[in-house]
Coordinates of C-alpha atoms in Angstrom, one line a residue:
M1 CA -50.7 -50.4 -29.4
T2 CA -50.9 -47.2 -27.5
S3 CA -48.9 -46.3 -24.5
G4 CA -50.1 -44.2 -21.6
P5 CA -48.1 -41.5 -19.9
L6 CA -45.0 -42.6 -18.1
S7 CA -45.4 -42.6 -14.3
E8 CA -42.9 -40.4 -12.5
P9 CA -40.4 -42.3 -10.4
T10 CA -40.5 -41.9 -6.7
S11 CA -37.4 -40.8 -4.8
T12 CA -36.3 -41.1 -1.2
P13 CA -34.7 -38.1 0.5
H14 CA -31.3 -38.7 2.1
S15 CA -29.3 -36.5 4.4
F16 CA -25.7 -35.4 3.7
Q17 CA -23.1 -37.2 5.7
V18 CA -20.2 -35.0 7.0
D19 CA -16.8 -36.4 7.6
L20 CA -15.7 -34.5 10.7
R21 CA -12.0 -35.2 10.2
G22 CA -12.3 -33.8 6.7
L23 CA -14.1 -30.8 8.0
V24 CA -11.4 -30.1 10.6
D25 CA -8.8 -30.4 7.8
L26 CA -10.8 -28.0 5.7
L27 CA -11.1 -25.5 8.6
S28 CA -7.5 -25.6 9.6
H29 CA -5.9 -25.6 6.1
H30 CA -8.3 -23.6 4.0
L31 CA -10.8 -21.5 5.9
Y32 CA -8.7 -20.4 8.9
S33 CA -5.2 -19.0 8.5
S34 CA -4.1 -20.4 11.9
P35 CA -5.3 -22.7 14.7
R36 CA -5.2 -19.6 16.9
V37 CA -8.8 -18.8 15.9
Y38 CA -10.2 -21.5 18.2
V39 CA -9.9 -19.0 21.1
R40 CA -11.9 -16.5 19.1
E41 CA -14.6 -19.1 18.5
L42 CA -14.8 -19.9 22.3
L43 CA -15.0 -16.2 23.2
Q44 CA -17.5 -15.5 20.4
N45 CA -19.9 -18.3 21.6
A46 CA -19.7 -17.1 25.2
V47 CA -20.3 -13.5 24.3
D48 CA -23.3 -14.3 22.1
A49 CA -24.7 -16.5 24.9
V50 CA -24.5 -13.7 27.4
T51 CA -26.0 -11.3 24.9
A52 CA -28.9 -13.7 24.3
R53 CA -29.5 -14.0 28.0
R54 CA -29.4 -10.2 28.5
A55 CA -32.2 -10.0 25.9
V56 CA -34.6 -12.0 28.0
D57 CA -33.3 -10.9 31.4
P58 CA -31.6 -7.5 31.3
E59 CA -30.6 -7.9 35.0
A60 CA -28.8 -11.2 34.6
Q61 CA -25.1 -11.2 35.6
A62 CA -22.6 -11.2 32.8
H63 CA -19.3 -12.9 33.2
I64 CA -16.9 -15.1 31.2
R65 CA -14.1 -17.1 32.8
L66 CA -11.3 -18.7 30.7
S67 CA -8.6 -21.0 32.0
A68 CA -5.9 -23.3 30.7
S69 CA -3.8 -25.9 32.5
G70 CA -2.9 -29.6 32.3
G71 CA -3.7 -29.9 28.5
R72 CA -7.2 -28.5 29.0
V73 CA -8.8 -25.2 28.0
T74 CA -12.0 -24.3 29.8
I75 CA -14.4 -21.4 29.3
E76 CA -17.4 -20.7 31.4
D77 CA -20.2 -18.2 30.7
S78 CA -23.4 -17.0 32.4
G79 CA -25.2 -17.0 29.1
I80 CA -28.5 -18.3 27.8
G81 CA -27.6 -22.0 27.9
L82 CA -29.2 -24.9 26.0
T83 CA -31.7 -27.6 26.5
A84 CA -31.1 -31.2 25.5
A85 CA -33.0 -30.7 22.2
E86 CA -31.1 -27.6 21.5
A87 CA -27.8 -29.3 22.1
H88 CA -28.7 -31.9 19.5
S89 CA -29.9 -29.3 17.1
F90 CA -27.3 -26.6 17.3
L91 CA -24.0 -28.1 18.5
A92 CA -23.8 -30.9 15.9
T93 CA -25.5 -29.4 12.8
I94 CA -23.3 -27.7 10.2
G95 CA -24.7 -24.4 9.0
R96 CA -27.1 -23.9 11.9
S97 CA -26.7 -21.5 14.8
S98 CA -28.4 -21.0 18.0
K99 CA -28.8 -17.4 17.0
R100 CA -31.1 -18.1 14.0
S101 CA -34.5 -16.5 13.9
G102 CA -37.8 -18.2 13.1
D103 CA -39.2 -21.1 15.1
D104 CA -35.9 -22.0 16.6
A105 CA -34.4 -21.0 19.9
F106 CA -34.9 -17.2 19.5
H107 CA -38.6 -17.0 18.7
D108 CA -39.6 -13.9 20.8
Q109 CA -39.2 -10.4 19.5
A110 CA -36.7 -9.3 22.1
L111 CA -34.2 -11.9 21.0
E112 CA -34.8 -11.3 17.4
A113 CA -34.2 -7.6 17.8
T114 CA -31.0 -8.4 19.6
R115 CA -29.6 -10.6 16.8
R116 CA -27.7 -7.7 15.3
D117 CA -25.5 -7.7 18.4
F118 CA -24.2 -11.2 17.9
L119 CA -20.7 -11.8 16.6
G120 CA -21.2 -15.1 14.8
Q121 CA -23.0 -15.3 11.5
F122 CA -22.0 -18.5 9.8
G123 CA -23.0 -21.4 12.1
I124 CA -19.6 -23.3 12.1
G125 CA -19.4 -22.6 15.9
L126 CA -18.0 -25.0 18.3
L127 CA -16.8 -27.6 15.7
A128 CA -14.0 -25.2 14.8
C129 CA -12.4 -26.0 18.1
F130 CA -11.5 -29.5 16.8
V131 CA -8.5 -27.8 15.1
V132 CA -6.8 -28.1 18.5
A133 CA -9.0 -30.5 20.5
R134 CA -9.5 -34.3 20.4
Q135 CA -12.5 -34.0 22.6
I136 CA -15.0 -31.3 23.5
R137 CA -17.2 -31.5 26.5
V138 CA -20.1 -29.0 27.0
V139 CA -22.1 -28.8 30.2
T140 CA -25.0 -26.3 29.8
R141 CA -28.2 -25.3 31.5
S142 CA -31.0 -23.3 29.8
A143 CA -32.1 -19.9 31.2
R144 CA -35.3 -20.0 29.2
D145 CA -36.6 -23.1 31.0
P146 CA -35.9 -23.0 34.8
H147 CA -37.1 -26.6 35.2
A148 CA -34.8 -28.0 32.5
A149 CA -32.0 -30.2 33.7
P150 CA -28.4 -29.5 32.9
V151 CA -27.1 -31.2 29.7
E152 CA -23.8 -32.7 28.8
W153 CA -22.8 -32.8 25.2
L154 CA -19.6 -34.8 24.6
A155 CA -18.0 -35.0 21.2
T156 CA -14.8 -36.6 19.8
D157 CA -12.8 -35.9 16.7
D158 CA -13.9 -39.1 15.1
G159 CA -17.3 -37.5 14.4
S160 CA -19.4 -39.0 17.2
Y161 CA -21.1 -37.3 20.1
T162 CA -23.4 -38.1 23.0
V163 CA -26.0 -36.0 24.8
R164 CA -27.3 -36.8 28.3
E165 CA -29.1 -35.0 31.1
L166 CA -27.2 -34.4 34.4
P167 CA -28.4 -33.9 38.0
H168 CA -29.4 -30.4 38.8
A169 CA -26.4 -30.1 41.2
A170 CA -24.0 -30.6 38.2
R171 CA -24.8 -27.0 37.2
P172 CA -27.1 -25.1 39.5
E173 CA -27.1 -21.8 37.5
P174 CA -27.9 -21.2 33.9
G175 CA -25.0 -20.9 31.5
T176 CA -22.4 -23.1 29.7
T177 CA -19.0 -24.6 30.4
V178 CA -16.9 -25.8 27.5
V179 CA -13.8 -28.0 28.1
L180 CA -11.3 -28.8 25.4
E181 CA -9.0 -31.8 25.6
T182 CA -5.8 -31.0 23.6
R183 CA -5.2 -33.2 20.6
P184 CA -1.6 -34.5 19.9
G185 CA 0.6 -31.9 18.2
A186 CA -1.6 -28.9 19.4
A187 CA 0.0 -28.3 22.8
E188 CA 1.6 -25.0 21.8
W189 CA -1.8 -23.6 21.1
T190 CA -3.4 -24.6 24.4
S191 CA -0.6 -23.7 26.9
A192 CA -1.7 -21.1 29.5
A193 CA 0.6 -18.4 28.2
K194 CA -0.6 -18.8 24.6
V195 CA -4.3 -18.9 25.6
E196 CA -4.0 -15.8 27.6
E197 CA -2.1 -14.0 24.8
L198 CA -4.7 -15.0 22.3
A199 CA -7.6 -14.1 24.6
R200 CA -6.2 -10.6 25.2
D201 CA -5.5 -10.2 21.5
Y202 CA -9.0 -11.2 20.4
G203 CA -11.1 -10.1 23.3
S204 CA -9.6 -6.9 24.9
L205 CA -12.5 -4.8 23.7
L206 CA -15.4 -7.2 24.2
P207 CA -18.4 -5.7 26.1
Y208 CA -18.4 -8.2 29.1
D209 CA -15.9 -8.8 31.8
I210 CA -13.6 -11.7 30.9
T211 CA -11.0 -13.1 33.2
F212 CA -8.2 -15.7 32.7
D213 CA -6.9 -18.3 35.2
D214 CA -3.6 -20.1 34.5
G215 CA -4.3 -22.7 37.2
E216 CA -1.3 -21.8 39.4
G217 CA -3.3 -20.5 42.3
G218 CA -3.2 -16.8 41.7
D219 CA -6.1 -14.5 41.2
P220 CA -7.8 -14.5 37.8
R221 CA -6.4 -11.8 35.6
P222 CA -8.7 -9.5 33.5
V223 CA -8.6 -10.0 29.7
T224 CA -10.8 -7.1 28.7
D225 CA -9.5 -3.5 28.8
R226 CA -12.4 -1.2 28.1
P227 CA -13.1 1.4 27.0
A228 CA -10.8 1.5 24.0
V229 CA -7.9 3.9 24.5
W230 CA -9.3 6.3 21.9
E231 CA -12.6 6.5 23.7
R232 CA -11.2 7.3 27.2
T233 CA -11.2 10.6 28.9
F234 CA -7.8 12.2 29.7
P235 CA -7.0 15.2 31.8
T236 CA -5.1 17.0 29.0
P237 CA -4.6 16.6 25.2
T238 CA -0.9 15.8 25.9
A239 CA -1.9 12.9 28.2
R240 CA -4.2 11.6 25.5
R241 CA -1.4 11.8 22.9
V242 CA 1.0 10.0 25.2
A243 CA -1.6 7.2 25.8
L244 CA -2.3 6.8 22.1
A245 CA 1.5 6.7 21.3
G246 CA 1.9 3.9 23.9
H247 CA -1.1 2.0 22.4
C248 CA 0.5 2.4 18.9
A249 CA 3.9 1.1 20.1
E250 CA 2.2 -1.9 21.7
L251 CA 0.2 -2.8 18.6
F252 CA 2.4 -1.8 15.7
A253 CA 5.9 -1.4 17.3
F254 CA 6.5 2.2 16.3
T255 CA 5.9 5.6 17.9
P256 CA 3.5 7.6 15.7
L257 CA 4.4 10.9 14.1
D258 CA 0.8 12.0 14.8
T259 CA -2.7 10.5 15.4
I260 CA -5.9 10.9 13.5
D261 CA -9.3 10.2 15.1
L262 CA -11.5 8.1 12.8
D263 CA -14.9 8.3 14.6
L264 CA -17.8 7.9 12.1
P265 CA -20.9 7.5 14.4
V266 CA -23.3 7.3 11.4
A267 CA -21.3 4.4 10.0
G268 CA -20.8 2.7 13.3
V269 CA -17.0 3.0 13.2
R270 CA -14.8 4.2 16.0
G271 CA -11.0 4.2 16.1
V272 CA -7.7 6.0 15.3
A273 CA -5.1 6.1 12.6
Y274 CA -1.4 6.3 13.5
V275 CA 0.9 8.2 11.1
L276 CA 4.1 6.3 10.4
P277 CA 7.3 8.0 11.5
D278 CA 9.3 6.8 8.5
P279 CA 8.7 6.8 4.7
T280 CA 7.1 3.8 3.2
S281 CA 6.5 2.7 -0.4
P282 CA 3.1 3.8 -1.9
A283 CA 2.9 0.3 -3.3
H284 CA 3.0 -1.3 0.1
R285 CA -0.4 -2.6 1.2
A286 CA -0.8 -1.6 4.8
G287 CA -2.4 -4.0 7.4
H288 CA -5.0 -2.4 9.6
R289 CA -6.4 -3.8 12.9
V290 CA -10.2 -4.2 12.8
H291 CA -12.5 -5.2 15.7
L292 CA -16.1 -6.3 15.0
K293 CA -18.4 -5.4 18.0
G294 CA -15.3 -5.6 20.2
M295 CA -13.9 -8.9 18.8
L296 CA -10.7 -8.7 16.9
L297 CA -11.5 -9.6 13.3
T298 CA -8.1 -9.1 11.6
Q299 CA -4.7 -7.4 12.0
R300 CA -4.1 -7.3 8.3
A301 CA -7.1 -5.6 6.7
D302 CA -5.7 -4.1 3.5
N303 CA -9.1 -2.8 2.2
L304 CA -10.1 -0.5 5.0
L305 CA -8.5 2.7 3.8
P306 CA -7.9 4.1 0.3
D307 CA -4.6 3.0 -1.3
W308 CA -3.2 6.5 -1.1
A309 CA -3.3 6.4 2.7
F310 CA -0.3 4.1 2.9
F311 CA 1.3 6.4 5.5
V312 CA -1.0 5.4 8.3
R313 CA -1.9 2.3 10.3
A314 CA -5.4 2.2 11.6
V315 CA -7.2 0.4 14.5
I316 CA -11.0 0.5 14.6
D317 CA -14.1 -1.1 16.1
T318 CA -17.1 -1.4 13.9
D319 CA -20.8 -2.5 14.2
T320 CA -21.7 -2.3 10.6
L321 CA -19.0 -3.8 8.4
R322 CA -19.4 -7.4 7.3
P323 CA -16.8 -10.1 7.8
T324 CA -15.8 -12.7 5.3
A325 CA -16.8 -16.4 5.9
S326 CA -13.6 -17.1 7.8
R327 CA -14.2 -13.9 9.9
E328 CA -10.5 -12.9 9.3
N329 CA -11.1 -10.0 6.9
L330 CA -13.7 -7.5 5.8
Y331 CA -16.2 -8.3 3.0
D332 CA -15.7 -5.7 0.3
D333 CA -19.2 -4.5 -0.4
E334 CA -20.9 -1.1 -0.9
T335 CA -20.9 -0.5 2.8
L336 CA -17.2 -0.9 3.1
S337 CA -16.7 1.2 0.0
A338 CA -18.7 4.1 1.6
V339 CA -16.8 3.7 4.9
R340 CA -13.5 3.7 3.1
E341 CA -14.4 6.9 1.3
A342 CA -15.5 8.5 4.6
L343 CA -12.3 7.5 6.4
G344 CA -10.2 8.9 3.5
A345 CA -12.2 12.2 3.8
R346 CA -11.3 12.2 7.5
I347 CA -7.6 11.9 6.8
R348 CA -7.8 14.7 4.2
G349 CA -9.6 16.8 6.8
W350 CA -6.8 16.3 9.2
L351 CA -4.3 17.6 6.6
A352 CA -6.5 20.7 6.1
E353 CA -6.6 21.3 9.8
L354 CA -2.8 21.1 10.1
A355 CA -2.4 23.5 7.1
A356 CA -4.7 26.0 8.8
S357 CA -3.6 25.7 12.4
D358 CA -0.3 24.0 12.8
P359 CA 2.1 24.5 9.9
D360 CA 5.1 23.2 11.8
R361 CA 3.5 19.8 12.3
L362 CA 2.4 19.7 8.7
A363 CA 5.9 20.5 7.5
A364 CA 7.3 17.7 9.8
F365 CA 4.7 15.3 8.3
L366 CA 5.5 16.3 4.7
R367 CA 9.2 15.9 5.2
V368 CA 8.4 12.2 5.7
H369 CA 5.2 11.5 3.7
H370 CA 5.0 14.1 0.9
L371 CA 4.6 11.2 -1.6
G372 CA 1.3 10.2 0.1
V373 CA -0.1 13.7 -0.1
K374 CA 1.0 14.0 -3.7
S375 CA -0.8 10.8 -4.4
M376 CA -4.0 12.2 -2.8
A377 CA -3.7 15.5 -4.6
R378 CA -3.7 13.8 -8.0
H379 CA -7.4 13.1 -7.5
D380 CA -8.4 16.1 -5.4
S381 CA -7.8 19.6 -6.9
E382 CA -9.0 21.2 -3.7
L383 CA -6.3 19.4 -1.7
L384 CA -3.7 20.3 -4.4
G385 CA -4.6 24.0 -4.0
L386 CA -4.4 23.6 -0.2
M387 CA -1.0 21.9 -0.3
L388 CA 0.7 24.0 -2.9
P389 CA 2.6 26.1 -0.3
W390 CA 3.8 22.9 1.3
L391 CA 4.6 20.2 -1.2
P392 CA 8.3 20.1 -2.1
F393 CA 9.5 19.8 -5.7
E394 CA 12.9 19.8 -7.2
T395 CA 13.3 22.8 -9.5
S396 CA 16.1 24.7 -11.3
A397 CA 16.0 27.2 -8.5
G398 CA 16.4 24.5 -5.8
S399 CA 13.9 22.5 -3.7
M400 CA 10.8 24.5 -3.0
S401 CA 7.0 24.4 -3.3
L402 CA 5.2 25.1 -6.6
Q403 CA 3.7 28.2 -5.1
E404 CA 7.1 29.7 -4.4
F405 CA 8.4 28.6 -7.8
A406 CA 5.4 30.0 -9.6
A407 CA 6.0 33.4 -8.0
A408 CA 9.1 33.8 -10.2
H409 CA 8.1 31.7 -13.2
T410 CA 4.7 31.9 -14.9
D411 CA 6.0 29.7 -17.7
I412 CA 6.9 26.4 -16.1
H413 CA 8.8 23.7 -18.0
F414 CA 9.3 20.2 -16.7
T415 CA 11.4 17.2 -17.6
R416 CA 10.0 13.7 -17.4
T417 CA 13.3 12.1 -16.3
V418 CA 15.6 12.9 -13.4
E419 CA 18.7 12.5 -15.7
E420 CA 17.4 15.1 -18.1
F421 CA 16.7 17.5 -15.3
R422 CA 20.1 17.2 -13.7
Q423 CA 21.8 17.9 -17.1
I424 CA 19.7 21.0 -17.9
A425 CA 19.1 22.4 -14.4
P426 CA 22.4 24.4 -14.0
I427 CA 22.1 25.9 -17.4
A428 CA 18.4 26.7 -17.0
A429 CA 19.0 28.4 -13.7
A430 CA 21.8 30.5 -15.2
H431 CA 19.5 31.7 -18.0
G432 CA 16.3 32.3 -16.1
L433 CA 14.4 29.2 -17.5
G434 CA 12.0 27.7 -14.9
V435 CA 12.3 23.9 -15.0
V436 CA 10.7 21.4 -12.6
N437 CA 11.9 17.8 -12.2
A438 CA 8.9 15.7 -12.9
G439 CA 10.8 12.4 -13.0
Y440 CA 9.7 11.5 -9.4
T441 CA 6.5 9.7 -8.6
Y442 CA 3.3 11.7 -9.1
D443 CA 5.1 15.0 -10.0
A444 CA 4.2 14.9 -13.7
D445 CA 0.5 14.3 -12.8
L446 CA 0.4 17.2 -10.4
L447 CA 2.1 19.6 -12.8
A448 CA -0.5 18.6 -15.4
L449 CA -3.2 19.6 -12.9
L450 CA -1.6 22.9 -11.9
P451 CA -3.3 25.1 -14.5
A452 CA -6.7 23.9 -13.2
V453 CA -5.7 25.3 -9.8
R454 CA -3.7 28.4 -11.0
P455 CA -5.1 29.3 -14.5
E456 CA -2.5 32.0 -15.0
L457 CA 0.3 29.5 -15.1
K458 CA 1.5 27.8 -18.3
V459 CA 3.0 24.3 -17.9
T460 CA 4.7 22.6 -20.8
E461 CA 7.2 19.8 -21.2
L462 CA 10.7 21.0 -21.8
D463 CA 11.9 20.7 -25.4
A464 CA 15.2 21.3 -27.1
G465 CA 13.9 24.4 -28.9
A466 CA 12.8 26.1 -25.7
V467 CA 16.2 25.7 -24.1
T468 CA 18.1 26.8 -27.2
E469 CA 16.0 30.0 -27.5
R470 CA 17.0 31.0 -23.9
L471 CA 20.7 30.6 -24.6
D472 CA 22.7 33.7 -25.8
P473 CA 23.1 33.8 -29.6
V474 CA 26.6 34.1 -31.0
P475 CA 27.4 37.3 -33.0
T476 CA 26.6 36.8 -36.7
A477 CA 30.2 37.6 -37.8
A478 CA 31.6 35.0 -35.4
E479 CA 29.1 32.3 -36.5
L480 CA 29.9 33.0 -40.2
A481 CA 33.6 32.7 -39.4
L482 CA 33.0 29.3 -37.9
A483 CA 30.7 28.1 -40.7
P484 CA 33.2 25.5 -42.1
F485 CA 33.6 24.0 -38.6
L486 CA 29.8 23.8 -38.0
A487 CA 29.4 22.2 -41.5
T488 CA 31.9 19.5 -40.5
A489 CA 30.2 19.0 -37.2
R490 CA 26.8 18.6 -38.7
T491 CA 28.0 16.2 -41.3
R492 CA 29.7 14.0 -38.7
L493 CA 26.6 13.9 -36.5
E494 CA 24.0 13.5 -39.3
P495 CA 24.0 9.6 -38.9
Q496 CA 23.1 10.2 -35.3
S497 CA 20.0 12.3 -36.3
C498 CA 21.5 15.2 -34.3
D499 CA 21.7 18.8 -35.3
V500 CA 24.5 21.1 -34.2
V501 CA 24.0 24.7 -33.0
L502 CA 26.3 27.3 -31.6
R503 CA 25.4 29.3 -28.5
A504 CA 27.0 31.1 -25.6
F505 CA 25.9 29.9 -22.1
Q506 CA 26.8 29.5 -18.5
P507 CA 28.6 27.7 -17.0
V508 CA 31.6 28.3 -19.2
T509 CA 33.1 25.0 -18.1
V510 CA 30.5 23.0 -20.0
P511 CA 31.7 22.6 -23.6
A512 CA 28.6 21.0 -25.1
L513 CA 25.0 20.3 -24.1
Y514 CA 22.9 17.4 -25.6
L515 CA 19.2 18.4 -25.8
D516 CA 16.5 15.9 -26.6
D517 CA 12.8 15.7 -26.2
R518 CA 10.1 13.1 -26.6
Q519 CA 9.2 14.0 -30.1
A520 CA 12.8 13.7 -31.2
R521 CA 13.1 10.3 -29.5
Q522 CA 9.9 9.1 -31.2
E523 CA 11.2 10.2 -34.6
R524 CA 14.5 8.3 -34.1
D525 CA 12.6 5.2 -33.0
R526 CA 10.4 5.5 -36.1
T527 CA 13.5 5.8 -38.3
A528 CA 15.2 2.8 -36.7
A529 CA 12.0 0.8 -37.2
M530 CA 11.8 1.8 -40.9
E531 CA 15.4 0.8 -41.5
S532 CA 14.8 -2.7 -40.1
A533 CA 11.3 -3.2 -41.7
D534 CA 10.5 -4.9 -45.0
S535 CA 9.5 -2.8 -48.0
L536 CA 5.8 -2.7 -47.1
W537 CA 6.2 -1.5 -43.6
S538 CA 9.1 0.8 -44.6
G539 CA 6.7 2.6 -47.0
I540 CA 4.0 2.9 -44.4
L541 CA 6.5 4.3 -41.8
G542 CA 8.0 6.6 -44.3
A543 CA 4.5 8.0 -45.1
L544 CA 4.1 8.7 -41.3
R545 CA 7.3 10.6 -41.1
G546 CA 6.7 13.8 -39.2
S547 CA 8.3 17.1 -38.8
A548 CA 9.3 16.5 -35.2
P549 CA 12.5 18.3 -34.2
R550 CA 15.7 16.3 -33.9
A551 CA 18.1 16.1 -31.0
R552 CA 20.6 19.0 -30.7
L553 CA 24.2 19.3 -29.7
V554 CA 24.6 22.8 -28.4
L555 CA 28.3 23.9 -28.5
N556 CA 29.3 26.6 -26.0
Y557 CA 31.1 29.4 -27.9
D558 CA 32.4 30.8 -24.5
N559 CA 34.2 27.5 -23.7
P560 CA 38.0 27.6 -24.5
L561 CA 38.0 24.0 -25.8
I562 CA 35.3 24.8 -28.3
R563 CA 37.4 27.8 -29.5
R564 CA 40.5 25.6 -30.0
I565 CA 38.6 22.8 -31.8
S566 CA 36.9 25.2 -34.1
G567 CA 40.3 26.5 -35.1
L568 CA 41.8 23.1 -36.1
Q569 CA 42.9 22.9 -39.7
D570 CA 42.7 19.1 -40.0
E571 CA 39.1 18.3 -41.0
A572 CA 39.4 14.6 -40.0
L573 CA 40.7 15.6 -36.5
T574 CA 37.9 18.2 -36.2
G575 CA 35.3 15.5 -37.0
T576 CA 36.8 13.2 -34.4
A577 CA 36.8 16.0 -31.8
V578 CA 33.1 16.7 -32.5
E579 CA 32.2 13.1 -32.1
S580 CA 34.0 13.1 -28.8
L581 CA 32.1 16.2 -27.7
Y582 CA 28.8 14.5 -28.7
G583 CA 29.8 11.3 -26.7
Q584 CA 30.7 13.3 -23.6
A585 CA 27.5 15.3 -23.7
L586 CA 25.5 12.1 -24.2
L587 CA 27.1 10.5 -21.2
M588 CA 26.5 13.6 -19.1
S589 CA 22.8 13.3 -20.0
Q590 CA 22.8 9.7 -18.6
R591 CA 20.5 8.5 -21.4
P592 CA 20.7 4.9 -22.6
L593 CA 23.1 4.5 -25.4
R594 CA 22.0 3.1 -28.7
P595 CA 24.3 0.7 -30.6
A596 CA 25.2 3.5 -33.0
D597 CA 26.1 5.8 -30.1
S598 CA 28.3 3.2 -28.6
A599 CA 30.1 2.6 -31.9
L600 CA 30.6 6.4 -32.3
L601 CA 32.1 6.7 -28.8
N602 CA 34.5 3.8 -29.5
R603 CA 35.5 5.3 -32.8
A604 CA 36.1 8.8 -31.4
F605 CA 38.1 7.4 -28.5
L606 CA 40.4 5.3 -30.7
G607 CA 40.7 8.2 -33.2
L608 CA 41.9 10.6 -30.5
L609 CA 44.4 8.0 -29.1
E610 CA 45.8 7.5 -32.6
W611 CA 46.1 11.2 -33.2
A612 CA 47.7 11.8 -29.8
T613 CA 50.2 9.0 -30.1
H614 CA 51.1 9.9 -33.7
S615 CA 51.6 13.6 -32.9
T616 CA 53.9 13.0 -29.9
T617 CA 56.1 10.4 -31.7
H618 CA 59.7 11.6 -31.7
P619 CA 61.1 12.1 -35.3
T620 CA 64.1 9.8 -34.5
D621 CA 61.8 7.1 -33.3
A622 CA 59.8 7.4 -36.5
R623 CA 63.0 7.1 -38.7
D624 CA 64.1 4.1 -36.6
G625 CA 60.8 2.4 -37.3
E626 CA 61.1 3.0 -41.0
E627 CA 64.7 1.6 -41.1
N628 CA 63.5 -1.5 -39.2
Q629 CA 60.8 -2.0 -41.8
K630 CA 63.4 -2.0 -44.5

């Protein structure tokens, strides 16, 4: 029996069913950060409708009126309007927009060419207003068909809607009126004061005149405030600075240290950056204010500027950057990356201009934000060279720029920790050793780049040998006379992997100096690991043993205490005194103490107490104690 080919089963297409309540929950809890965005959606639809009408009738009037009272929010525009068929198609279809091209509403070339001027891109549209409304009523009349009757589209939050034609008198002129009936629990978002606040926040830079009416009988108040303050003409530069400072105080609540124009005509970006008047952490992610074609997109854009530009807050308007699906941030693509780089170059250019023409303003800026400039200079050798006369560093000769410091020291040493620098700085200064504190953020990176900018300079990390060589040697005869003392000292400190040397140095008040470097610390860590490892790892670590120098305790021959200790006849007391000197020098260096160091400090302290109490005991008291024991 043979079987023929199986016939393919037939299928019936079905449409997706959308639960409007579920959609509203998705919009309000996941897509949008706050219900406040409903005002933006209303303004966006109105602006796009007016833009569409201007595409077919450039002489058409352009106005948008917003009002709020009695639990209702109303917006009226003189835009393109809709027919009954378009109301069915566009107002109740997820993912479709009246701004789509093709055979839909915008079929002619003029409208298609204008599509780039629209704000909306994702087709969610009016349904987003259900985050605050229980009912939405739209009365609209098409400008494309002068004979078309006005249309009413009425929808409720249960997912149902009706569409019906109205008498011509219901709306004599083309355009659209949208009325929202507030849903329970959303009254705070639809009060007159809140709606006006949100409208100004979102729409102050929109291209058409927008007014607001609070329903209390007064004249409608303007919402838009164009042109943007950074694009206005002022009689003097001072007047412009004052206006920008006021704008910054209104938006960001601080008076700027300076302002930087961020106009990039080729990239479709216009705006200004305000320099913070107080220091801020480089790790802080700044929030910048971004408008898209005049509509506020976000107040918290953290990807607009390079990370190093943490010392400014920017506000811009852009025609080219893409928003995310929620239209509450910028989509991080190649265009944004290029704009970010160009804006960073503008900020670097501003610094170069200050260095060349206004050093006082530059110095004032660097007193507050030198960390930001140092961060930039790590990746820009040209900027580093430009800023060398201005960037402050802590050195053994005081706080100064690297250019000033290099004028006196062609061999520059640096420490990687603040504690190490503070211990060595006074001694280095007294003996002509040039040391820079690289324990602060970015300083070590900049010092590593310094020879690329100034090839004649030599930059090396400070080590114990370099310091010891700069200190004055003790006469040979004197050192030979103290050989027994030095031998005792070296024996006592051998368990601490520390050598002892004798030098004469300033200040005389310092009896001992503990010198360490990275190689010595690595060798101690390797030794400690070898002692705690099993036989296999101990052998491997032993084979890796290097010739790195050990830490050094430098005793100051000019210090009176060292002279007295070196003359002690009691070898045990001498050893205890040396351990005390080691502990004091270690504490002065502010390095973390190892368990062995803590044990030594405890032993030396108790030893000195025992010696002091024993040596000051009265002979009679001692005899009384012996008799009592009998």
